[in-house]
mmCIF file of C-alpha atoms and ligand atoms in Angstrom:
data_model
loop_
_atom_site.group_PDB
_atom_site.id
_atom_site.type_symbol
_atom_site.label_atom_id
_atom_site.label_comp_id
_atom_site.label_asym_id
_atom_site.label_seq_id
_atom_site.Cartn_x
_atom_site.Cartn_y
_atom_site.Cartn_z
ATOM 1 C CA MET A 51 -6.686 -4.824 -37.735
ATOM 2 C CA THR A 52 -2.502 -3.599 -36.930
ATOM 3 C CA LEU A 53 -1.711 -2.756 -33.034
ATOM 4 C CA LYS A 54 -1.401 0.746 -34.318
ATOM 5 C CA GLU A 55 -4.503 1.073 -35.968
ATOM 6 C CA LEU A 56 -6.549 -0.195 -32.722
ATOM 7 C CA GLN A 57 -4.334 2.234 -30.546
ATOM 8 C CA GLN A 58 -5.482 5.035 -32.561
ATOM 9 C CA ASN A 59 -8.959 4.299 -33.317
ATOM 10 C CA THR A 60 -8.916 3.897 -29.125
ATOM 11 C CA TYR A 61 -7.127 7.580 -29.317
ATOM 12 C CA ALA A 62 -9.990 8.974 -31.359
ATOM 13 C CA LYS A 63 -12.350 7.871 -29.189
ATOM 14 C CA ASN A 64 -11.173 10.029 -26.557
ATOM 15 C CA ILE A 65 -12.846 8.216 -23.870
ATOM 16 C CA ILE A 66 -9.542 7.359 -21.742
ATOM 17 C CA ASP A 67 -6.316 9.525 -21.945
ATOM 18 C CA SER A 68 -3.900 7.898 -24.622
ATOM 19 C CA THR A 69 -0.751 6.750 -21.780
ATOM 20 C CA GLU A 70 -3.767 4.363 -20.078
ATOM 21 C CA VAL A 71 -4.896 3.209 -23.342
ATOM 22 C CA ASP A 72 -1.500 1.995 -23.925
ATOM 23 C CA SER A 73 -1.628 0.128 -20.688
ATOM 24 C CA VAL A 74 -4.564 -1.159 -21.453
ATOM 25 C CA LEU A 75 -3.581 -2.210 -24.579
ATOM 26 C CA SER A 76 -0.165 -3.663 -23.028
ATOM 27 C CA ILE A 77 -1.958 -5.640 -21.002
ATOM 28 C CA ALA A 78 -4.375 -7.191 -22.942
ATOM 29 C CA LEU A 79 -1.388 -8.264 -24.961
ATOM 30 C CA HIS A 80 1.121 -9.663 -22.084
ATOM 31 C CA LYS A 81 3.712 -7.071 -23.354
ATOM 32 C CA ASN A 82 5.465 -4.452 -21.760
ATOM 33 C CA LEU A 83 5.258 -0.424 -23.404
ATOM 34 C CA GLU A 84 7.979 -0.761 -25.321
ATOM 35 C CA TYR A 85 6.609 -3.747 -27.082
ATOM 36 C CA LEU A 86 3.942 -0.985 -28.576
ATOM 37 C CA TYR A 87 6.245 1.550 -30.131
ATOM 38 C CA LYS A 88 8.265 -1.301 -31.129
ATOM 39 C CA HIS A 89 5.670 -3.340 -32.799
ATOM 40 C CA PRO A 90 3.209 -0.438 -34.743
ATOM 41 C CA ASP A 91 2.267 -2.846 -37.586
ATOM 42 C CA LYS A 92 1.742 -6.315 -35.294
ATOM 43 C CA LYS A 93 -1.573 -7.854 -36.638
ATOM 44 C CA ILE A 94 -3.961 -8.378 -33.492
ATOM 45 C CA SER A 95 -6.078 -10.840 -33.047
ATOM 46 C CA LEU A 96 -9.887 -10.982 -32.674
ATOM 47 C CA GLY A 97 -9.484 -12.558 -29.262
ATOM 48 C CA THR A 98 -7.037 -10.110 -28.179
ATOM 49 C CA GLN A 99 -9.751 -7.265 -29.522
ATOM 50 C CA LYS A 100 -12.231 -8.628 -27.730
ATOM 51 C CA LYS A 101 -10.201 -9.089 -24.611
ATOM 52 C CA PHE A 102 -9.201 -5.393 -25.815
ATOM 53 C CA ALA A 103 -12.645 -4.325 -25.418
ATOM 54 C CA LYS A 104 -13.653 -6.281 -22.524
ATOM 55 C CA LEU A 105 -10.927 -4.113 -19.965
ATOM 56 C CA ILE A 106 -11.408 -0.647 -21.452
ATOM 57 C CA LYS A 107 -14.958 -1.320 -20.661
ATOM 58 C CA LEU A 108 -13.669 -2.056 -17.235
ATOM 59 C CA ARG A 109 -11.469 0.938 -17.060
ATOM 60 C CA LEU A 110 -14.298 3.076 -18.020
ATOM 61 C CA GLN A 111 -16.101 1.701 -14.831
ATOM 62 C CA ASN A 112 -13.336 2.958 -12.671
ATOM 63 C CA TRP A 113 -11.267 -0.518 -12.374
ATOM 64 C CA PRO A 114 -7.762 0.911 -11.800
ATOM 65 C CA VAL A 115 -4.860 -0.395 -14.513
ATOM 66 C CA ALA A 116 -3.191 -2.240 -11.356
ATOM 67 C CA TYR A 117 -6.115 -4.294 -10.981
ATOM 68 C CA LEU A 118 -6.649 -5.319 -14.727
ATOM 69 C CA ARG A 119 -2.831 -6.031 -14.746
ATOM 70 C CA LYS A 120 -3.206 -7.827 -11.304
ATOM 71 C CA ASN A 121 0.746 -6.028 -10.234
ATOM 72 C CA LYS A 122 1.873 -2.864 -9.138
ATOM 73 C CA ASP A 123 5.531 -1.243 -8.631
ATOM 74 C CA PHE A 124 6.333 -0.515 -5.112
ATOM 75 C CA PHE A 125 9.442 0.175 -3.927
ATOM 76 C CA GLY A 126 11.284 -0.739 -7.054
ATOM 77 C CA LEU A 127 9.615 -4.340 -6.304
ATOM 78 C CA ASN A 128 6.469 -5.442 -8.524
ATOM 79 C CA PHE A 129 3.456 -7.025 -6.095
ATOM 80 C CA ILE A 130 0.359 -9.013 -6.556
ATOM 81 C CA VAL A 131 -2.668 -6.903 -6.203
ATOM 82 C CA ASN A 132 -6.426 -8.038 -6.643
ATOM 83 C CA LYS A 133 -9.932 -6.180 -5.505
ATOM 84 C CA HIS A 134 -9.095 -6.996 -1.583
ATOM 85 C CA THR A 135 -5.988 -5.296 -1.501
ATOM 86 C CA LEU A 136 -5.499 -1.682 -1.890
ATOM 87 C CA ILE A 137 -3.215 -0.743 -4.873
ATOM 88 C CA PRO A 138 0.028 0.148 -3.066
ATOM 89 C CA ARG A 139 0.826 4.275 -3.379
ATOM 90 C CA PRO A 140 4.058 6.029 -4.378
ATOM 91 C CA ASP A 141 3.553 8.577 -0.937
ATOM 92 C CA SER A 142 3.659 5.098 1.480
ATOM 93 C CA GLU A 143 7.537 4.154 0.304
ATOM 94 C CA LEU A 144 7.995 7.036 2.338
ATOM 95 C CA LEU A 145 7.303 4.524 5.258
ATOM 96 C CA VAL A 146 9.738 2.039 4.498
ATOM 97 C CA GLU A 147 12.711 4.624 4.000
ATOM 98 C CA GLU A 148 11.840 6.327 7.255
ATOM 99 C CA ALA A 149 12.040 2.545 8.833
ATOM 100 C CA LEU A 150 15.502 1.556 6.585
ATOM 101 C CA LYS A 151 16.812 4.545 8.058
ATOM 102 C CA PHE A 152 16.139 3.922 11.671
ATOM 103 C CA LEU A 153 17.155 0.347 11.200
ATOM 104 C CA ASN A 154 20.381 1.632 9.766
ATOM 105 C CA ASN A 155 21.018 3.621 12.652
ATOM 106 C CA SER A 156 24.731 2.274 14.173
ATOM 107 C CA ALA A 157 23.304 1.712 17.743
ATOM 108 C CA LEU A 158 20.556 -0.871 16.425
ATOM 109 C CA ARG A 159 22.441 -2.867 13.648
ATOM 110 C CA ALA A 160 24.212 -4.982 16.724
ATOM 111 C CA GLU A 161 21.093 -6.235 17.459
ATOM 112 C CA LEU A 162 19.046 -6.625 13.787
ATOM 113 C CA GLU A 163 18.199 -9.870 13.640
ATOM 114 C CA SER A 164 16.555 -10.191 16.976
ATOM 115 C CA THR A 165 14.576 -6.951 16.004
ATOM 116 C CA LYS A 166 11.288 -7.077 15.951
ATOM 117 C CA ILE A 167 9.137 -5.096 13.212
ATOM 118 C CA LEU A 168 5.444 -5.164 12.689
ATOM 119 C CA ASP A 169 3.324 -3.989 9.900
ATOM 120 C CA MET A 170 -0.521 -3.248 10.753
ATOM 121 C CA GLY A 171 -2.647 -3.799 7.992
ATOM 122 C CA THR A 172 -0.439 -4.941 5.438
ATOM 123 C CA GLY A 173 -2.911 -5.455 2.486
ATOM 124 C CA SER A 174 -0.270 -6.704 -0.497
ATOM 125 C CA GLY A 175 2.256 -7.217 2.113
ATOM 126 C CA CYS A 176 3.979 -4.044 0.014
ATOM 127 C CA LEU A 177 5.617 -2.235 3.112
ATOM 128 C CA ILE A 178 7.164 -5.032 5.056
ATOM 129 C CA ILE A 179 8.030 -6.815 2.295
ATOM 130 C CA SER A 180 10.069 -3.678 0.914
ATOM 131 C CA LEU A 181 12.048 -3.740 4.379
ATOM 132 C CA ALA A 182 12.486 -7.573 4.603
ATOM 133 C CA LYS A 183 14.072 -7.028 0.991
ATOM 134 C CA ASN A 184 16.471 -4.184 2.318
ATOM 135 C CA SER A 185 17.196 -5.274 6.573
ATOM 136 C CA GLN A 186 17.821 -8.066 8.545
ATOM 137 C CA ALA A 187 15.370 -8.426 11.018
ATOM 138 C CA LYS A 188 12.143 -10.288 12.346
ATOM 139 C CA PHE A 189 9.410 -9.481 10.368
ATOM 140 C CA PHE A 190 5.553 -9.664 11.313
ATOM 141 C CA ALA A 191 2.269 -8.575 9.644
ATOM 142 C CA SER A 192 -1.241 -8.287 10.629
ATOM 143 C CA ASP A 193 -4.461 -7.324 8.147
ATOM 144 C CA ILE A 194 -8.237 -7.898 9.708
ATOM 145 C CA LYS A 195 -8.726 -9.200 5.979
ATOM 146 C CA LYS A 196 -7.824 -12.703 5.506
ATOM 147 C CA ALA A 197 -8.183 -12.094 1.238
ATOM 148 C CA ALA A 198 -5.623 -9.612 1.738
ATOM 149 C CA LEU A 199 -3.578 -11.747 3.636
ATOM 150 C CA LYS A 200 -3.726 -14.423 0.820
ATOM 151 C CA VAL A 201 -2.287 -11.447 -1.113
ATOM 152 C CA ALA A 202 0.758 -10.383 1.211
ATOM 153 C CA ARG A 203 1.727 -14.374 1.583
ATOM 154 C CA LEU A 204 1.690 -14.788 -2.288
ATOM 155 C CA ASN A 205 3.947 -11.505 -2.322
ATOM 156 C CA ALA A 206 5.763 -12.454 0.476
ATOM 157 C CA ARG A 207 6.176 -16.278 -1.368
ATOM 158 C CA LYS A 208 7.009 -13.915 -4.601
ATOM 159 C CA HIS A 209 9.447 -12.353 -2.806
ATOM 160 C CA GLN A 210 11.191 -15.502 -1.356
ATOM 161 C CA VAL A 211 11.111 -13.282 2.495
ATOM 162 C CA LYS A 212 10.139 -15.066 5.773
ATOM 163 C CA ILE A 213 7.044 -12.767 7.572
ATOM 164 C CA THR A 214 4.999 -14.022 9.988
ATOM 165 C CA PHE A 215 1.257 -12.960 9.226
ATOM 166 C CA TYR A 216 -1.536 -12.386 11.913
ATOM 167 C CA LEU A 217 -5.368 -12.078 10.939
ATOM 168 C CA SER A 218 -6.755 -9.858 13.704
ATOM 169 C CA ASN A 219 -8.625 -6.972 14.298
ATOM 170 C CA LEU A 220 -5.782 -4.160 15.675
ATOM 171 C CA PHE A 221 -3.664 -5.929 18.334
ATOM 172 C CA LYS A 222 -6.695 -8.253 19.434
ATOM 173 C CA LYS A 223 -5.384 -11.918 18.048
ATOM 174 C CA ILE A 224 -1.483 -10.784 18.206
ATOM 175 C CA PRO A 225 0.496 -12.430 20.912
ATOM 176 C CA GLU A 226 1.862 -10.018 23.372
ATOM 177 C CA GLN A 227 5.394 -9.273 22.080
ATOM 178 C CA LYS A 228 7.755 -6.161 22.044
ATOM 179 C CA PHE A 229 8.242 -4.451 18.805
ATOM 180 C CA THR A 230 10.704 -2.129 18.422
ATOM 181 C CA LEU A 231 9.311 -0.644 14.997
ATOM 182 C CA ILE A 232 5.893 -0.611 14.355
ATOM 183 C CA LEU A 233 4.576 0.525 10.582
ATOM 184 C CA ALA A 234 1.070 1.561 10.163
ATOM 185 C CA ASN A 235 -0.958 2.673 7.053
ATOM 186 C CA LEU A 236 -4.410 2.101 8.585
ATOM 187 C CA PRO A 237 -7.329 3.194 6.867
ATOM 188 C CA TYR A 238 -7.485 7.152 7.100
ATOM 189 C CA LEU A 239 -10.361 8.683 4.818
ATOM 190 C CA ASN A 240 -13.411 10.251 6.203
ATOM 191 C CA LYS A 241 -17.132 10.130 4.410
ATOM 192 C CA ASP A 242 -16.385 13.542 1.949
ATOM 193 C CA GLN A 243 -13.041 11.853 0.281
ATOM 194 C CA MET A 244 -14.220 8.344 -0.087
ATOM 195 C CA ARG A 245 -17.171 10.106 -3.162
ATOM 196 C CA GLU A 246 -13.374 10.449 -5.097
ATOM 197 C CA PRO A 247 -14.644 8.180 -8.241
ATOM 198 C CA SER A 248 -10.445 6.768 -8.393
ATOM 199 C CA ILE A 249 -10.720 4.897 -5.390
ATOM 200 C CA SER A 250 -14.161 3.676 -6.329
ATOM 201 C CA ARG A 251 -13.301 -0.051 -6.187
ATOM 202 C CA GLU A 252 -10.394 -0.515 -3.932
ATOM 203 C CA PRO A 253 -11.885 -2.135 -0.666
ATOM 204 C CA LYS A 254 -13.720 0.776 1.928
ATOM 205 C CA SER A 255 -12.020 -1.449 4.902
ATOM 206 C CA ALA A 256 -9.024 -0.446 3.236
ATOM 207 C CA LEU A 257 -9.775 3.769 3.284
ATOM 208 C CA PHE A 258 -12.644 4.291 5.038
ATOM 209 C CA SER A 259 -12.498 5.048 9.027
ATOM 210 C CA GLN A 260 -15.207 7.064 11.283
ATOM 211 C CA ASN A 261 -14.524 10.083 13.523
ATOM 212 C CA ASN A 262 -13.381 11.891 10.440
ATOM 213 C CA GLY A 263 -11.031 9.268 9.301
ATOM 214 C CA LEU A 264 -9.401 9.121 12.887
ATOM 215 C CA LYS A 265 -10.851 6.124 14.587
ATOM 216 C CA HIS A 266 -8.581 3.355 13.698
ATOM 217 C CA TYR A 267 -5.408 5.039 14.502
ATOM 218 C CA GLU A 268 -7.299 6.135 18.063
ATOM 219 C CA LYS A 269 -8.034 2.531 18.636
ATOM 220 C CA PHE A 270 -4.537 1.450 18.100
ATOM 221 C CA LEU A 271 -2.784 4.249 19.853
ATOM 222 C CA GLN A 272 -4.739 3.094 22.876
ATOM 223 C CA GLN A 273 -3.861 -0.975 22.140
ATOM 224 C CA VAL A 274 0.022 -0.361 20.973
ATOM 225 C CA LYS A 275 1.492 0.003 24.590
ATOM 226 C CA ASN A 276 2.140 -3.341 25.003
ATOM 227 C CA TYR A 277 3.516 -4.226 22.245
ATOM 228 C CA LEU A 278 6.296 -1.802 22.335
ATOM 229 C CA ALA A 279 10.083 -2.593 22.948
ATOM 230 C CA GLU A 280 11.712 -0.036 25.867
ATOM 231 C CA LYS A 281 13.142 2.088 22.649
ATOM 232 C CA TYR A 282 10.817 2.259 20.009
ATOM 233 C CA LEU A 283 9.370 3.850 16.423
ATOM 234 C CA ILE A 284 6.159 4.290 15.070
ATOM 235 C CA LEU A 285 5.414 5.269 11.676
ATOM 236 C CA LEU A 286 1.746 6.494 10.770
ATOM 237 C CA GLU A 287 0.566 7.573 7.504
ATOM 238 C CA ILE A 288 -2.122 10.056 7.886
ATOM 239 C CA ASP A 289 -3.737 11.965 5.564
ATOM 240 C CA PRO A 290 -2.087 15.816 5.673
ATOM 241 C CA GLN A 291 -4.741 17.189 7.189
ATOM 242 C CA GLN A 292 -4.695 14.388 10.206
ATOM 243 C CA SER A 293 -1.584 15.751 11.771
ATOM 244 C CA GLU A 294 -2.448 17.857 14.323
ATOM 245 C CA ALA A 295 -5.021 15.531 15.807
ATOM 246 C CA ILE A 296 -2.660 12.370 15.468
ATOM 247 C CA LYS A 297 -0.148 14.583 17.232
ATOM 248 C CA THR A 298 -2.578 14.816 20.371
ATOM 249 C CA LEU A 299 -3.580 11.583 20.203
ATOM 250 C CA SER A 300 0.109 10.452 20.405
ATOM 251 C CA LYS A 301 0.651 12.270 23.133
ATOM 252 C CA LYS A 302 -2.535 11.257 25.080
ATOM 253 C CA TYR A 303 -2.010 7.449 24.753
ATOM 254 C CA LEU A 304 1.997 7.440 24.541
ATOM 255 C CA PRO A 305 2.776 10.580 27.089
ATOM 256 C CA GLU A 306 6.670 10.006 27.386
ATOM 257 C CA SER A 307 7.279 9.367 23.293
ATOM 258 C CA GLN A 308 8.263 12.205 20.914
ATOM 259 C CA VAL A 309 6.179 13.165 17.869
ATOM 260 C CA ASP A 310 7.407 14.545 14.920
ATOM 261 C CA ILE A 311 5.213 15.027 11.083
ATOM 262 C CA LEU A 312 7.356 14.640 7.997
ATOM 263 C CA PRO A 313 6.219 16.093 4.598
ATOM 264 C CA ASP A 314 5.991 13.908 1.310
ATOM 265 C CA ILE A 315 7.090 14.791 -2.048
ATOM 266 C CA ASN A 316 4.661 17.586 -2.144
ATOM 267 C CA LYS A 317 5.276 18.960 1.208
ATOM 268 C CA LEU A 318 2.400 17.605 2.495
ATOM 269 C CA ASP A 319 1.769 16.099 6.037
ATOM 270 C CA ARG A 320 2.392 12.259 5.040
ATOM 271 C CA VAL A 321 3.946 10.673 8.286
ATOM 272 C CA VAL A 322 3.945 10.205 11.774
ATOM 273 C CA LYS A 323 6.324 9.698 13.287
ATOM 274 C CA ILE A 324 6.382 8.427 17.182
ATOM 275 C CA SER A 325 9.652 7.090 18.673
ATOM 276 C CA LEU A 326 11.577 6.738 22.365
ATOM 277 C CA GLY A 327 15.445 6.665 22.939
HETATM 278 C C1 SAM B 271 -4.619 1.682 3.514
HETATM 279 S S1 SAM B 271 -4.709 -0.138 3.314
HETATM 280 C C2 SAM B 271 -3.117 -0.168 3.709
HETATM 281 C C3 SAM B 271 -2.667 -1.987 2.731
HETATM 282 C C4 SAM B 271 -0.776 -1.705 2.850
HETATM 283 N N1 SAM B 271 -0.122 -1.719 3.664
HETATM 284 C C5 SAM B 271 -0.248 -0.377 2.010
HETATM 285 O O1 SAM B 271 0.079 0.489 2.411
HETATM 286 O O2 SAM B 271 -0.506 -0.476 0.450
HETATM 287 C C6 SAM B 271 -5.052 -0.849 5.078
HETATM 288 C C7 SAM B 271 -5.043 -2.087 5.704
HETATM 289 O O3 SAM B 271 -5.786 -2.829 6.325
HETATM 290 C C8 SAM B 271 -6.583 -2.903 6.839
HETATM 291 N N2 SAM B 271 -7.253 -3.265 8.365
HETATM 292 C C9 SAM B 271 -8.330 -1.902 8.202
HETATM 293 N N3 SAM B 271 -8.750 -1.874 9.363
HETATM 294 C C10 SAM B 271 -8.202 -3.001 10.209
HETATM 295 C C11 SAM B 271 -7.936 -3.413 11.464
HETATM 296 N N4 SAM B 271 -8.931 -3.052 11.827
HETATM 297 N N5 SAM B 271 -7.003 -4.108 11.728
HETATM 298 C C12 SAM B 271 -6.258 -4.745 11.335
HETATM 299 N N6 SAM B 271 -6.178 -4.153 9.861
HETATM 300 C C13 SAM B 271 -7.208 -3.314 8.918
HETATM 301 C C14 SAM B 271 -7.183 -3.293 5.232
HETATM 302 O O4 SAM B 271 -7.512 -4.770 5.331
HETATM 303 C C15 SAM B 271 -6.122 -3.022 4.665
HETATM 304 O O5 SAM B 271 -5.294 -3.563 4.107
#
């Protein structure tokens, strides 16, 4: 069977959309999408056909393409992912963009090399590694899951950046020190949102938070004070409907700070910016 025949047969079954068929086919072949368009007459071995069928089956069981491919692009970089890590989302690039704006601020530039940055709930490490590739500071990251940290370490090695990792439930095991910038994309979905089939294969521990999605951020805000430098910026990724609640919590635990909400490209509240100085 040729590549084109396999492709067309699968399109005709109408079980997943054609762009996903192409993605899965490119994974089975270990080639990029361009290869599919350039080599329609390539003979596909029985072994590859079987592998393709197995991958399609997994996709139909809601396994995301990124897990099948074992990697995902984020902020122009490629990250290893597996079932223990959340798949990096384009929305989260806003956290990196805001962090870079802050670090490029002229007042901070002179002391950048001694500036400490923490990424809490690092998962694949996509946020802190993107920052480390684009700025010069001291980089730290933490996660409650050993298996996620293993992937983050692999990604740090892949991208040749130095990051100090902590295995910690929020700040519990992080030695006390002062961070100028803290990013966190902690779990923030509520029970109803967890019913969405497209996220069913991602770790619940990376997505779900009690108290209507607010429990992790409330605990984080309760604990963060001792870890903040004199002047600081905290960037939190949220669900759009949480902006008022998080604003209130930020004011409760860090009353001296300024709190702003930033929209994502769809004009939905996505990032909370808590700052002082
Ligand atoms: C939404 S994912 C974000 C992953 C990654 N930062 C990203 O943006 O793609 C949340 C991460 O927080 C971690 N996490 C959950 N509860 C935590 C806790 N109590 N303390 C530290 N990390 C936690 C999860 O293991 C998961 O890796």
